Structure formats: structure tokens, C-alpha cells
Coordinates of C-alpha atoms in Angstrom, one line a residue:
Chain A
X206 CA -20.3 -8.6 38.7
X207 CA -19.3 -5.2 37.4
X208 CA -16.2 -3.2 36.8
X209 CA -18.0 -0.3 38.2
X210 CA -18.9 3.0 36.9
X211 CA -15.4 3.4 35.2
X212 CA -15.9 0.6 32.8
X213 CA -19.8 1.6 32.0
X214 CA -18.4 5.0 30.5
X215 CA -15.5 3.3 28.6
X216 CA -18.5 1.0 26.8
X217 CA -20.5 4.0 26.3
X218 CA -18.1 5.6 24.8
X219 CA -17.0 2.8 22.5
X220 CA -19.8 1.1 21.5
X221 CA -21.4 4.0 19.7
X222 CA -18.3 4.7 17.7
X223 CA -17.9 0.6 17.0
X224 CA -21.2 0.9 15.6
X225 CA -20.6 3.9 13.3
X226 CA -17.5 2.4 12.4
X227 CA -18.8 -0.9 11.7
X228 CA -21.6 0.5 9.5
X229 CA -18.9 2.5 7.3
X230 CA -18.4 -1.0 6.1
X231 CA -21.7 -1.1 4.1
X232 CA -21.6 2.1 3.5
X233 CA -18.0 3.2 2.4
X234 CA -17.2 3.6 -1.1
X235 CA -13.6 3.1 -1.1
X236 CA -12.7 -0.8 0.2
X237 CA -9.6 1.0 1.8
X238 CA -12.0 3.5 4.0
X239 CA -13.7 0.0 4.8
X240 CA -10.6 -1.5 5.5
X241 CA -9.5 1.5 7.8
X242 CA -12.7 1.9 10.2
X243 CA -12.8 -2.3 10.6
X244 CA -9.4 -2.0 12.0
X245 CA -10.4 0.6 14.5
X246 CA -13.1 -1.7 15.7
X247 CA -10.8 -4.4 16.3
X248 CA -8.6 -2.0 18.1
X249 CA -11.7 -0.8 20.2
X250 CA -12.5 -4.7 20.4
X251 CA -9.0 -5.1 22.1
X252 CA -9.9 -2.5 24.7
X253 CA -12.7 -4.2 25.6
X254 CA -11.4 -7.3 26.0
X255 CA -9.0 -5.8 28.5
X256 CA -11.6 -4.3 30.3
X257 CA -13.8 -8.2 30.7
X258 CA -10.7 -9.0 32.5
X259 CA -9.3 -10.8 29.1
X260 CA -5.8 -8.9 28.8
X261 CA -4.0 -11.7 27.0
X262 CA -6.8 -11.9 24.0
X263 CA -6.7 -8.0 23.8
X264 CA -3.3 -8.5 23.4
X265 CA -3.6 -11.3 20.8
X266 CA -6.1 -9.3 19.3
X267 CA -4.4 -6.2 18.5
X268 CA -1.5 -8.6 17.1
X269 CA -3.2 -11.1 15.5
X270 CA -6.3 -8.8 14.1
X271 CA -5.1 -5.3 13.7
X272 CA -1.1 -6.2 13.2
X273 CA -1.5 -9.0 10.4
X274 CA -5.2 -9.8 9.3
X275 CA -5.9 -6.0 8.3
X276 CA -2.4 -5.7 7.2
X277 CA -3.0 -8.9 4.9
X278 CA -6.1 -7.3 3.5
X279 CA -4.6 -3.5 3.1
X280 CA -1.7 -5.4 1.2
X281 CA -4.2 -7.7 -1.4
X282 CA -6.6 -3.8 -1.9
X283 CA -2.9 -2.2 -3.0
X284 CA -2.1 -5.6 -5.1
X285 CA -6.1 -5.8 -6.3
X286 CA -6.5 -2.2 -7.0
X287 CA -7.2 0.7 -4.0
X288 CA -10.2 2.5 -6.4
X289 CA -11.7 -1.4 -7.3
X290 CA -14.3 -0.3 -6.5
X291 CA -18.0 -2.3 -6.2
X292 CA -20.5 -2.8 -9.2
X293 CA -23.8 -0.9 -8.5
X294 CA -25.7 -3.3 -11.4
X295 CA -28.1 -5.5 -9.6
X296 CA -27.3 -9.2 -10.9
X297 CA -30.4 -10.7 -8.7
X298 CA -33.5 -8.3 -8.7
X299 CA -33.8 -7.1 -5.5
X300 CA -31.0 -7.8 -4.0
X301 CA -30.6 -5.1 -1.9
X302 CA -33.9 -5.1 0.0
X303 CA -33.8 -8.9 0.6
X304 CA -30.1 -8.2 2.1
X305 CA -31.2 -5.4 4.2
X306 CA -34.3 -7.2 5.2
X307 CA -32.4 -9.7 5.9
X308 CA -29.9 -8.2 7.8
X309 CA -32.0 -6.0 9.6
X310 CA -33.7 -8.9 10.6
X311 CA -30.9 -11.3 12.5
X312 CA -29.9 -7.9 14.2
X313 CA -33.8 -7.8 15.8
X314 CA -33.7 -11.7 16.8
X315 CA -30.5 -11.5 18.0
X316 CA -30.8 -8.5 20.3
X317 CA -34.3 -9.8 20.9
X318 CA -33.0 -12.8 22.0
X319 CA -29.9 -11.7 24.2
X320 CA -31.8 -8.9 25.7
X321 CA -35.1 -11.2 26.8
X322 CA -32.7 -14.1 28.2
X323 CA -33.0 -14.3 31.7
X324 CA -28.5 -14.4 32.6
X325 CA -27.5 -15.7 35.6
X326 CA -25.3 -13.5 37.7
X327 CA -22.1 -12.4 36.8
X328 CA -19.3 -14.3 38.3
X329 CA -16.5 -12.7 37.3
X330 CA -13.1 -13.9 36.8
X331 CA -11.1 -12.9 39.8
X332 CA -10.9 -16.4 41.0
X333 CA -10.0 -18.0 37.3
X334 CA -7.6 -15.6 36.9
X335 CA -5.6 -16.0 40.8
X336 CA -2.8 -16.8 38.4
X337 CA -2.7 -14.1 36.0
X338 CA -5.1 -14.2 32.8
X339 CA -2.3 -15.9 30.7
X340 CA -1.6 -18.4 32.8
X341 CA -5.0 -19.8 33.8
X342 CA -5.7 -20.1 29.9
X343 CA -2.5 -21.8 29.3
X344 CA -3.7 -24.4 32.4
X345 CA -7.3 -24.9 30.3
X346 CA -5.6 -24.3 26.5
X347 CA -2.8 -26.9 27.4
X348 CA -5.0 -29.8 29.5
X349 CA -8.4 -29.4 27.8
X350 CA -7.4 -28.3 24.5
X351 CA -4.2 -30.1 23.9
X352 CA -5.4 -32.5 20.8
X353 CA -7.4 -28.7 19.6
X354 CA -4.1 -26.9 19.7
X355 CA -2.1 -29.6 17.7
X356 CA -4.8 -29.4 14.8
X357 CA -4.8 -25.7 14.6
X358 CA -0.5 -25.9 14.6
X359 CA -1.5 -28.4 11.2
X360 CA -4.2 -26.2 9.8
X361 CA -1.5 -23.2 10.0
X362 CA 0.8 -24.8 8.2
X363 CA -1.8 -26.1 5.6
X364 CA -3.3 -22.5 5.0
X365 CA 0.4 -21.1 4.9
X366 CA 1.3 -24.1 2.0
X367 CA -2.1 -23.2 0.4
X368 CA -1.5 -19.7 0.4
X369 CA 2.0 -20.5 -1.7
X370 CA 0.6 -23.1 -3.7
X371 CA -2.5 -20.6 -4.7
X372 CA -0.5 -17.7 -5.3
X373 CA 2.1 -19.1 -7.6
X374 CA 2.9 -18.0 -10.5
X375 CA 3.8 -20.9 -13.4
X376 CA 6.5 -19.7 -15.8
X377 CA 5.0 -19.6 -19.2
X378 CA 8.3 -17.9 -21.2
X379 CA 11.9 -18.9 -20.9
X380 CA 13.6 -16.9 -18.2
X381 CA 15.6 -14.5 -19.8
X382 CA 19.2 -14.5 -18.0
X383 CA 22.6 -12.2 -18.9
X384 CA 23.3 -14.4 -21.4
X385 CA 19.9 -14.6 -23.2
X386 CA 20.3 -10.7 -23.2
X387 CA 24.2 -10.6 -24.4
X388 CA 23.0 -13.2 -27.6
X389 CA 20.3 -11.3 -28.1
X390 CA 22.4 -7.8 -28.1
X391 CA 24.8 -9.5 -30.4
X392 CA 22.2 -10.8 -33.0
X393 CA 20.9 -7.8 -33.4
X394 CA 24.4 -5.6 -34.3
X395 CA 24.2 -6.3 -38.2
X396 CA 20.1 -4.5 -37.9
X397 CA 21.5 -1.4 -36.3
X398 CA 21.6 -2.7 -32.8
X399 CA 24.4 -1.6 -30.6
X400 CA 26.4 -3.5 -27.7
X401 CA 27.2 -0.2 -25.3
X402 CA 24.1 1.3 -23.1
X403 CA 23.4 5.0 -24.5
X404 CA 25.4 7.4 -23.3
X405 CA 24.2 9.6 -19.7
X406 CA 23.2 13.5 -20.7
X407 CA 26.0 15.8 -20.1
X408 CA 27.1 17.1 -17.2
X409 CA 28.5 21.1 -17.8
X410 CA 29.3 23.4 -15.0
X411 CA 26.3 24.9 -14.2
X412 CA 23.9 22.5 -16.3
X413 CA 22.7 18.6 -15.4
X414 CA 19.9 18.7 -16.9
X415 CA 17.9 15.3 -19.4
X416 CA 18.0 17.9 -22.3
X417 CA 21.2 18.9 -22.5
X418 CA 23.5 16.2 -24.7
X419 CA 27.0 14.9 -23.5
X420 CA 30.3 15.7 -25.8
X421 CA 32.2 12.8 -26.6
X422 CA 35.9 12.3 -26.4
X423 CA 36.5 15.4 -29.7
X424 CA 33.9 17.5 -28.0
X425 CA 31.2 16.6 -30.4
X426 CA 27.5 16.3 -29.0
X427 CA 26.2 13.0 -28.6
X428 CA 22.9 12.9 -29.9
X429 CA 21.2 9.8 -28.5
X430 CA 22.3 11.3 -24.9
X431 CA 19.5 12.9 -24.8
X432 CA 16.2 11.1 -23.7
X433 CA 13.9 10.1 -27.5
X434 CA 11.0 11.5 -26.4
X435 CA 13.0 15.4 -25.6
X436 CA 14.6 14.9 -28.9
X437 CA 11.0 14.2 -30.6
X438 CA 9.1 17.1 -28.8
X439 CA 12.4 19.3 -30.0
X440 CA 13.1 20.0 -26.1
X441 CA 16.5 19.1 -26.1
X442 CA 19.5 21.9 -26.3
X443 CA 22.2 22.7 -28.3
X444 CA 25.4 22.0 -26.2
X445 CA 26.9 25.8 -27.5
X446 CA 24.2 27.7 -26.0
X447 CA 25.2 25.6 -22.6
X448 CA 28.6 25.9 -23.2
X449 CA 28.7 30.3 -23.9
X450 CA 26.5 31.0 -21.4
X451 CA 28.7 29.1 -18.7
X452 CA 31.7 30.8 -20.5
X453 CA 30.0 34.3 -19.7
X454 CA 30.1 33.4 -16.1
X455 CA 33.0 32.4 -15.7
X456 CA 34.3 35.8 -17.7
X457 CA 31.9 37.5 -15.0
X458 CA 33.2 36.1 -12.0
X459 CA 36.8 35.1 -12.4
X460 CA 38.3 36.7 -15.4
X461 CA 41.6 35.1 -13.8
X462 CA 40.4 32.1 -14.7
X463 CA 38.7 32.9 -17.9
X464 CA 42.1 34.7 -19.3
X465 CA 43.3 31.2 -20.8
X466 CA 39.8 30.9 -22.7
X467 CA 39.4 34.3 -23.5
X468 CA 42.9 33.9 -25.4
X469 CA 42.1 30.9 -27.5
X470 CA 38.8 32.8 -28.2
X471 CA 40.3 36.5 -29.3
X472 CA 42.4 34.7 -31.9
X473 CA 39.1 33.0 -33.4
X474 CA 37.5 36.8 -32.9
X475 CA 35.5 36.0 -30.2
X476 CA 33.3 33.1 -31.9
X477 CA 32.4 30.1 -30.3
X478 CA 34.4 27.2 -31.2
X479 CA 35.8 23.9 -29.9
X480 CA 32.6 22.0 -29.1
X481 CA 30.0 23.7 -31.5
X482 CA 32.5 23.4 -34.7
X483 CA 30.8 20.4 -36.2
X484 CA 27.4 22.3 -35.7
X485 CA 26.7 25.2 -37.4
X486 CA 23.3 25.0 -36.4
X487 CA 24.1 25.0 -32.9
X488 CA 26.4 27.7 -33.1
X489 CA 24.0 30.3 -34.0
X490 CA 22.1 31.1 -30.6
X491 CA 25.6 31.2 -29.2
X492 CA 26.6 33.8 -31.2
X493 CA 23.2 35.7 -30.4
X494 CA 24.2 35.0 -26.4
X495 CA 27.7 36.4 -26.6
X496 CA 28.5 38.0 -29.9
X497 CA 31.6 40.3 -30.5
X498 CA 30.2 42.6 -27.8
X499 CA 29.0 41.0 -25.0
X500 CA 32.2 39.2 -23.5
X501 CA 33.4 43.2 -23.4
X502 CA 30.7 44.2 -21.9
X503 CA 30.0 41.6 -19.3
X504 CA 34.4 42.3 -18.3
X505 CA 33.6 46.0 -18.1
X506 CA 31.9 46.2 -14.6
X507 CA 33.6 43.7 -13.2
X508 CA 36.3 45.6 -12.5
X509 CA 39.1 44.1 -13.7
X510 CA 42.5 45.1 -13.6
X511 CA 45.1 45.1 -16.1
X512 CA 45.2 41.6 -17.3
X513 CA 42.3 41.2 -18.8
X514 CA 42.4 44.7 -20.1
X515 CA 45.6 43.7 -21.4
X516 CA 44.4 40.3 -23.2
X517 CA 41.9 42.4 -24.8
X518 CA 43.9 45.0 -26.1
Chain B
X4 CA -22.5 -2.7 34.2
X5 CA -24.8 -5.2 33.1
X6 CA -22.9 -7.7 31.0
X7 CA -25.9 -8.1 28.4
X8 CA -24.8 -4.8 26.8
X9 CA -21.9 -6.5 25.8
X10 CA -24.1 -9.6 24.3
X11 CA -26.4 -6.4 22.8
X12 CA -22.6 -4.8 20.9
X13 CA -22.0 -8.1 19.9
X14 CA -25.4 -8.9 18.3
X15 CA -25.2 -5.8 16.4
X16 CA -21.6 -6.4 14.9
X17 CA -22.9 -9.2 13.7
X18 CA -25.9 -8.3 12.0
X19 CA -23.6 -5.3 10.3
X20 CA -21.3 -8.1 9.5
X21 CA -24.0 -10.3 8.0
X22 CA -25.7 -7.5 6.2
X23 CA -22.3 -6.8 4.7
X24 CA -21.7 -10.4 2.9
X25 CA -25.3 -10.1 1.8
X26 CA -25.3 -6.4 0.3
X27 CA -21.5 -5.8 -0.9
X28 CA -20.2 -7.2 -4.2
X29 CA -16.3 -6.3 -3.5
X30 CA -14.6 -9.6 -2.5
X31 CA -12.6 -8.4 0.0
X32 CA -15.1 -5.4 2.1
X33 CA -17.5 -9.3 1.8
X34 CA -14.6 -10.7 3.6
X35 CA -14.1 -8.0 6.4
X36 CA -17.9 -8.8 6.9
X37 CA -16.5 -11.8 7.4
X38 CA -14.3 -11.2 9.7
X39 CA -16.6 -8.5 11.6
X40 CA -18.8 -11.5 12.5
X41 CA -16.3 -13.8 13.5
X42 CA -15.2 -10.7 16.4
X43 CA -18.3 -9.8 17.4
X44 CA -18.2 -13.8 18.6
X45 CA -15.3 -13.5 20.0
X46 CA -16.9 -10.6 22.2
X47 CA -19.5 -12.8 23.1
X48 CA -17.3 -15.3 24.0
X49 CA -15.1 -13.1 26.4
X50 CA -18.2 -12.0 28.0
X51 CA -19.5 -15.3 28.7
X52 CA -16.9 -16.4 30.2
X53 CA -16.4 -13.5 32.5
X54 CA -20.3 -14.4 33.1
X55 CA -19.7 -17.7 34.3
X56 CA -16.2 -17.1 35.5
X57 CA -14.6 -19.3 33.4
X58 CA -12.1 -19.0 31.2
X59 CA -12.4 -21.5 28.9
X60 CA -14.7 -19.4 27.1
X61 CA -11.6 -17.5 26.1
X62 CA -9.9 -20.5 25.1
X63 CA -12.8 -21.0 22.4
X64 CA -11.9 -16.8 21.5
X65 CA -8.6 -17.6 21.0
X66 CA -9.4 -20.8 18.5
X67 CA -11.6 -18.7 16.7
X68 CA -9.0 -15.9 16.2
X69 CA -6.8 -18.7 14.9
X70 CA -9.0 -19.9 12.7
X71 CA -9.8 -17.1 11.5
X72 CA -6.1 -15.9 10.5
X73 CA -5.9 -18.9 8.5
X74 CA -9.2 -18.8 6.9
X75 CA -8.0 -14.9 6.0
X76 CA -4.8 -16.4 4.3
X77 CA -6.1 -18.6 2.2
X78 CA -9.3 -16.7 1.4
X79 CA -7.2 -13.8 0.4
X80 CA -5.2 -16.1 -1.7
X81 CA -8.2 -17.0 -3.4
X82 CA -9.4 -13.3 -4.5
X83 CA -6.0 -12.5 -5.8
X84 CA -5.3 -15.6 -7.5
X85 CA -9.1 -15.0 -9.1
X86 CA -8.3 -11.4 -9.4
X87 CA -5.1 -12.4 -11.6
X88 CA -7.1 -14.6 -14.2
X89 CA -10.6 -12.5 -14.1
X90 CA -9.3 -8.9 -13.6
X91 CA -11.8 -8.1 -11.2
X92 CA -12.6 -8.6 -7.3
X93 CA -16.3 -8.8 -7.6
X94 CA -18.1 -11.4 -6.4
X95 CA -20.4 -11.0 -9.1
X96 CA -17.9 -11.9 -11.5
X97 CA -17.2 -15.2 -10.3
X98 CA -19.1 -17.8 -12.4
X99 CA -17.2 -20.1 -14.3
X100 CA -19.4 -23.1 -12.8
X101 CA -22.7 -21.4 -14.2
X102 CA -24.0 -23.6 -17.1

């Protein structure tokens, strides 16, 4: 009984790279390279199964094996650790060579064996499977196999439960609820704690950036805005540097717009003010950035008519 | 095609499978060994009973494939719920039982 020449080049083809694939398991480093070249030999499994005339377990296969078994195991190497990887320290001396022996040896007596047997021939399944594949398995699985088929639908359900009941976790601290964390907030006002969350960084025109602080309702910076570990490193920015340079763009762009400001700022002769008041710290770049000269000299080229001419003068 | 080429694949999956729980000390690559074995008896199984052109040889497949989903489940449980306590997912590492 053969599926003719067809079939003998589909084995050919796959049985080689089964093989390789196979021996990637005792040879890959990485369990997720091991994980990855078993599931292609169940997928090359599931071919041949479909080719010995077995199309519902090639289905079942590629389901069952390839869909949920290696997706099980990929899931527990991510939960375990991908680069877990093995222990090269022999903890039985010669281990290896036993295990290799060993192995090489069942491969010989089992091909030895299956090769010398004397087979009858082939019968082939066309008469079994009149019916289609599934059905004639569901005529054996369900007459045959009933009381079978009940036990595995209980030992499903047991490995499922034992699979919960393995993998739980017993609370060993209180569970901390909203109201554990309100309390907790509370007790720990008089020590400096505070109720609020911190404030988000600021937002400016042209700037949303971690570093740069918010202003708070009298245009002060806020300093814990700004993320602790920026404010450490000393990465975080002055809100005046923010706040000129977006006031020279604006003056560059749209000196329409930037007439109102400019105003305000010509009677404080041209110096940063409002938000970087408090901070005279702060206020220093911004007077580098646009001092006495540089709103004048940005309003030049762009060509402005009268008005602002006019505010300046 | 002779059908004892199959029986010959088979064979071999299996001995990679067995030399695979023998020589590898990650719990779970010894599990796909495992499971490597368990298919390449499933092949044999599909090709006997297209050898004797019966199917209930693909019944016994099919049981083993269940089985074998379940054993997966709760052996996987195991390494993780070992893996939690001990830290690690060698095999070596197991030994709480040793004197």
C-alpha cells in the first residue's frame, strides 16, 4: 500500500529536516530555540499524518500540539526566564557519555528492530475510512473506547484543578485596598507626607518635556514637577529659559500677537518677568537668550509694519 | 513507499527524545524530550494502523495526545511552582528529598 511517488518525496523531504530539527533540541543553547524547532516538528508531524490518510489527528495535532502545548511551554520559558539557561557542571561524573551512550544506543535497537521485522503488507485505510477519517474514529472512539473517553474527560479536569491548585499563590501580607492607602496617606501628613499626587511637568507652547517644571496658579515653578532623579542629575530646566525662548517665537512669527506682551515687557525694559520673578537664578540665562537687544533684532527682518515699530518707539 | 520508513522516523524521534531527558538539565527542553517521544509514538501509531487498515490505532494516537496535554499542564505547573520557591529550572537543583 503506497501513496505513490508523491508521498515518498514529501517524507524525504521532511524527515531530514525533522531530524535536524529534532537534534536542535540537545543541542540548542537557548530553551526558546528548543522550544521553536520542536514545534516545527510537530507541525511537520501534522503533515504526515495527513499524508497516512490520518487527516483528523493532523488536525488535532496542529491544535492540540503546536496551538496549546508549545504555546503552554513558550508561556512558562517567558514566566521562568527566556536566557535560563542549562548548568554545564557535571553533578554525576560522566554523565554525558552514559547519556549519549545511552541514547545512541535505543536509537540502534530500535531501528534495528523496526527495520529487521518482517511487516505484513500494507492494507491501507481506504476501506476504514468509506466514511470519512472522522467519522470511522468516532464509530471505534465512541463503541470501543467509550469507558476510555469518560476517564480522560476526569483526568482533564483533574490536571486543569491541579494546575490551579499548584500554581496558587497563598496571600502572606494583608491586601492593601483604597482605604489601606488613604490611612496610610493620612498618618503620614504630620512626617512631611502629602495627600495630592505630585504635580505633571509643565506643558508650554513649544515644550512637553519631563524636565521642564509646571507653574502653579501665581506662575511660580513647581519644583517636585519635575521627575527626582532629573532634579538630582541637575537635568531639569529653568521655566524662564522655556518661557523667553517661546516668547522670541512668537515675536518672530506673529508680532500681532506678540504686541500685548511686548507692551507689558517694554515698560519692565525688556526683562523677563511674570513667571521668573520669584527666581533670580532662573532669570539669568533668560536674560542671556533675549537681552535688551535681541527682541529688536529678531522684529527687524520680520518685516513688520508700523505697529510694532510703533510699540517700540 | 515502504511504510517501515515511517517506523525508522519514528525510532529516531525517539531516541533524540530519550537522549534529551538523559543529557539536558533545563526542566522544560527535558520536558519537550518528553513530549518528542510521546509523537514520535503517535507516528508509529498512525502508521500502524494504516498498516493493518485499522483505525483504532488512531484512536490509541488520539489518547496519547490527550494524555499528553494533561501530563504538559500539570508538569509545567510543577517547574514553575519549583521555579517560584528554588529560583531555578534545573533539574539538578531539585533535591530537597536528598538526606
Amino acid at each position: 500500500m503506497t501513496g505513490g511517488g508523491g508521498e515518498a518525496v514529501l517524507f524525504w523531504v521532511l524527515a531530514p529536516l525533522m531530524v535536524l530539527a529534532a537534534l536542535s533540541l540537545l543541542f540548542a543553547r537557548k530553551a526558546v530555540h528548543a522550544a521553536i524547532a520542536v514545534m516545527f516538528v510537530m507541525v511537520d508531524l501534522a503533515i504526515l499524518y495527513i499524508a497516512q490518510e490520518a487527516s483528523f489527528l493532523g488536525v488535532v495535532q496542529v491544535v492540540v500540539y503546536t496551538g496549546a502545548v508549545m504555546m503552554l511551554f513558550l508561556f512558562v520559558l517567558m514566566l521562568v526566564g527566556v536566557d535560563a539557561s542549562d548548568s554545564l557542571v557535571e553533578t554525576i561524573r560522566g554523565q554525558r557519555w552514559i547519556g549519549v551512550l545511552l541514547g545512541l544506543g535505543l536509537g540502534v535497537v530500535l531501528v534495528g528492530v523496526v527495520s529487521q521485522a518482517a511487516f505484513p503488507p500494507a492494507v491501507g485505510l481506504e476501506l476504514a475510512n468509506a466514511a470519512t477519517n472522522p467519522v470511522a474514529l468516532a464509530r471505534v472512539l465512541f463503541a470501543d473506547y467509550v469507558f476510555a473517553m469518560e476517564v480522560v474527560g476526569v483526568l482533564l479536569i483533574t490536571a486543569a484543578v491541579s494546575a490551579l491548585v499548584l500554581t496558587h499563590r497563598r496571600r502572606l501580607t494583608p491586601k492593601v485596598g483604597q482605604r489601606e492607602q488613604a490611612e496610610a496617606k493620612v498618618a503620614a501628613l504630620p512626617s512631611g507626607g502629602r495627600l495630592t499626587p505630585l504635580a505633571a511637568p509643565g506643558v508650554y507652547a513649544q515644550n512637553n518635556a519631563m524636565d521642564t517644571p509646571a507653574l502653579d496658579a501665581h506662575g511660580r515653578p513647581i519644583e517636585e514637577s519635575v521627575s527626582r532623579v532629573l532634579r538630582i542629575r541637575g537635568q531639569e530646566r529653568s521655566a524662564g529659559t522655556i518661557l523667553a525662548a517661546e516668547r522670541d517665537v512668537l515675536v518672530e512669527h506673529e508680532p500681532q500677537r506678540a504686541l500685548p506682551a511686548l507692551r507689558a515687557q517694554d515698560a519692565n525694559e525688556r526683562t523677563v518677568q511674570a513667571a521668573t520673578a520669584e527666581h533670580p537664578e532662573g532669570e539669568a540665562p533668560a536674560g542671556d537668550v533675549s537681552g535688551p537687544d535681541d527682541p529688536g533684532r529678531s522684529r527687524v527682518p520680520g518685516g513688520t509694519p508700523g505697529a510694532t515699530e510703533a510699540g517700540e518707539d | 513507499m515502504e511504510l517501515t520508513h515511517y517506523l525508522v522516523l519514528a525510532a529516531i524521534l525517539f531516541a533524540i527524545g530519550a537522549a534529551t531527558v538523559l543529557l539536558r538539565r533545563n526542566a522544560i527542553i527535558v520536558f519537550m524530550g518528553v513530549e518528542l517521544m510521546l509523537n514520535a509514538t503517535n507516528l508509529a501509531f498512525v502508521t500502524f494502523a494504516r498498516m493493518h487498515g485499522d483505525v483504532t490505532g488512531q484512536v490509541l494516537a488520539f489518547f496519547v495526545m490527550v494524555v499528553a496535554a494533561a501530563e504538559v499542564v500539570v508538569g509545567l505547573a510543577i517547574i514553575v511552582s519549583i521555579f517560584r520557591t528554588r529560583r531555578s529550572a534545573s533539574v539538578d537543583d531539585v533535591n530537597l528529598l536528598k538526606s
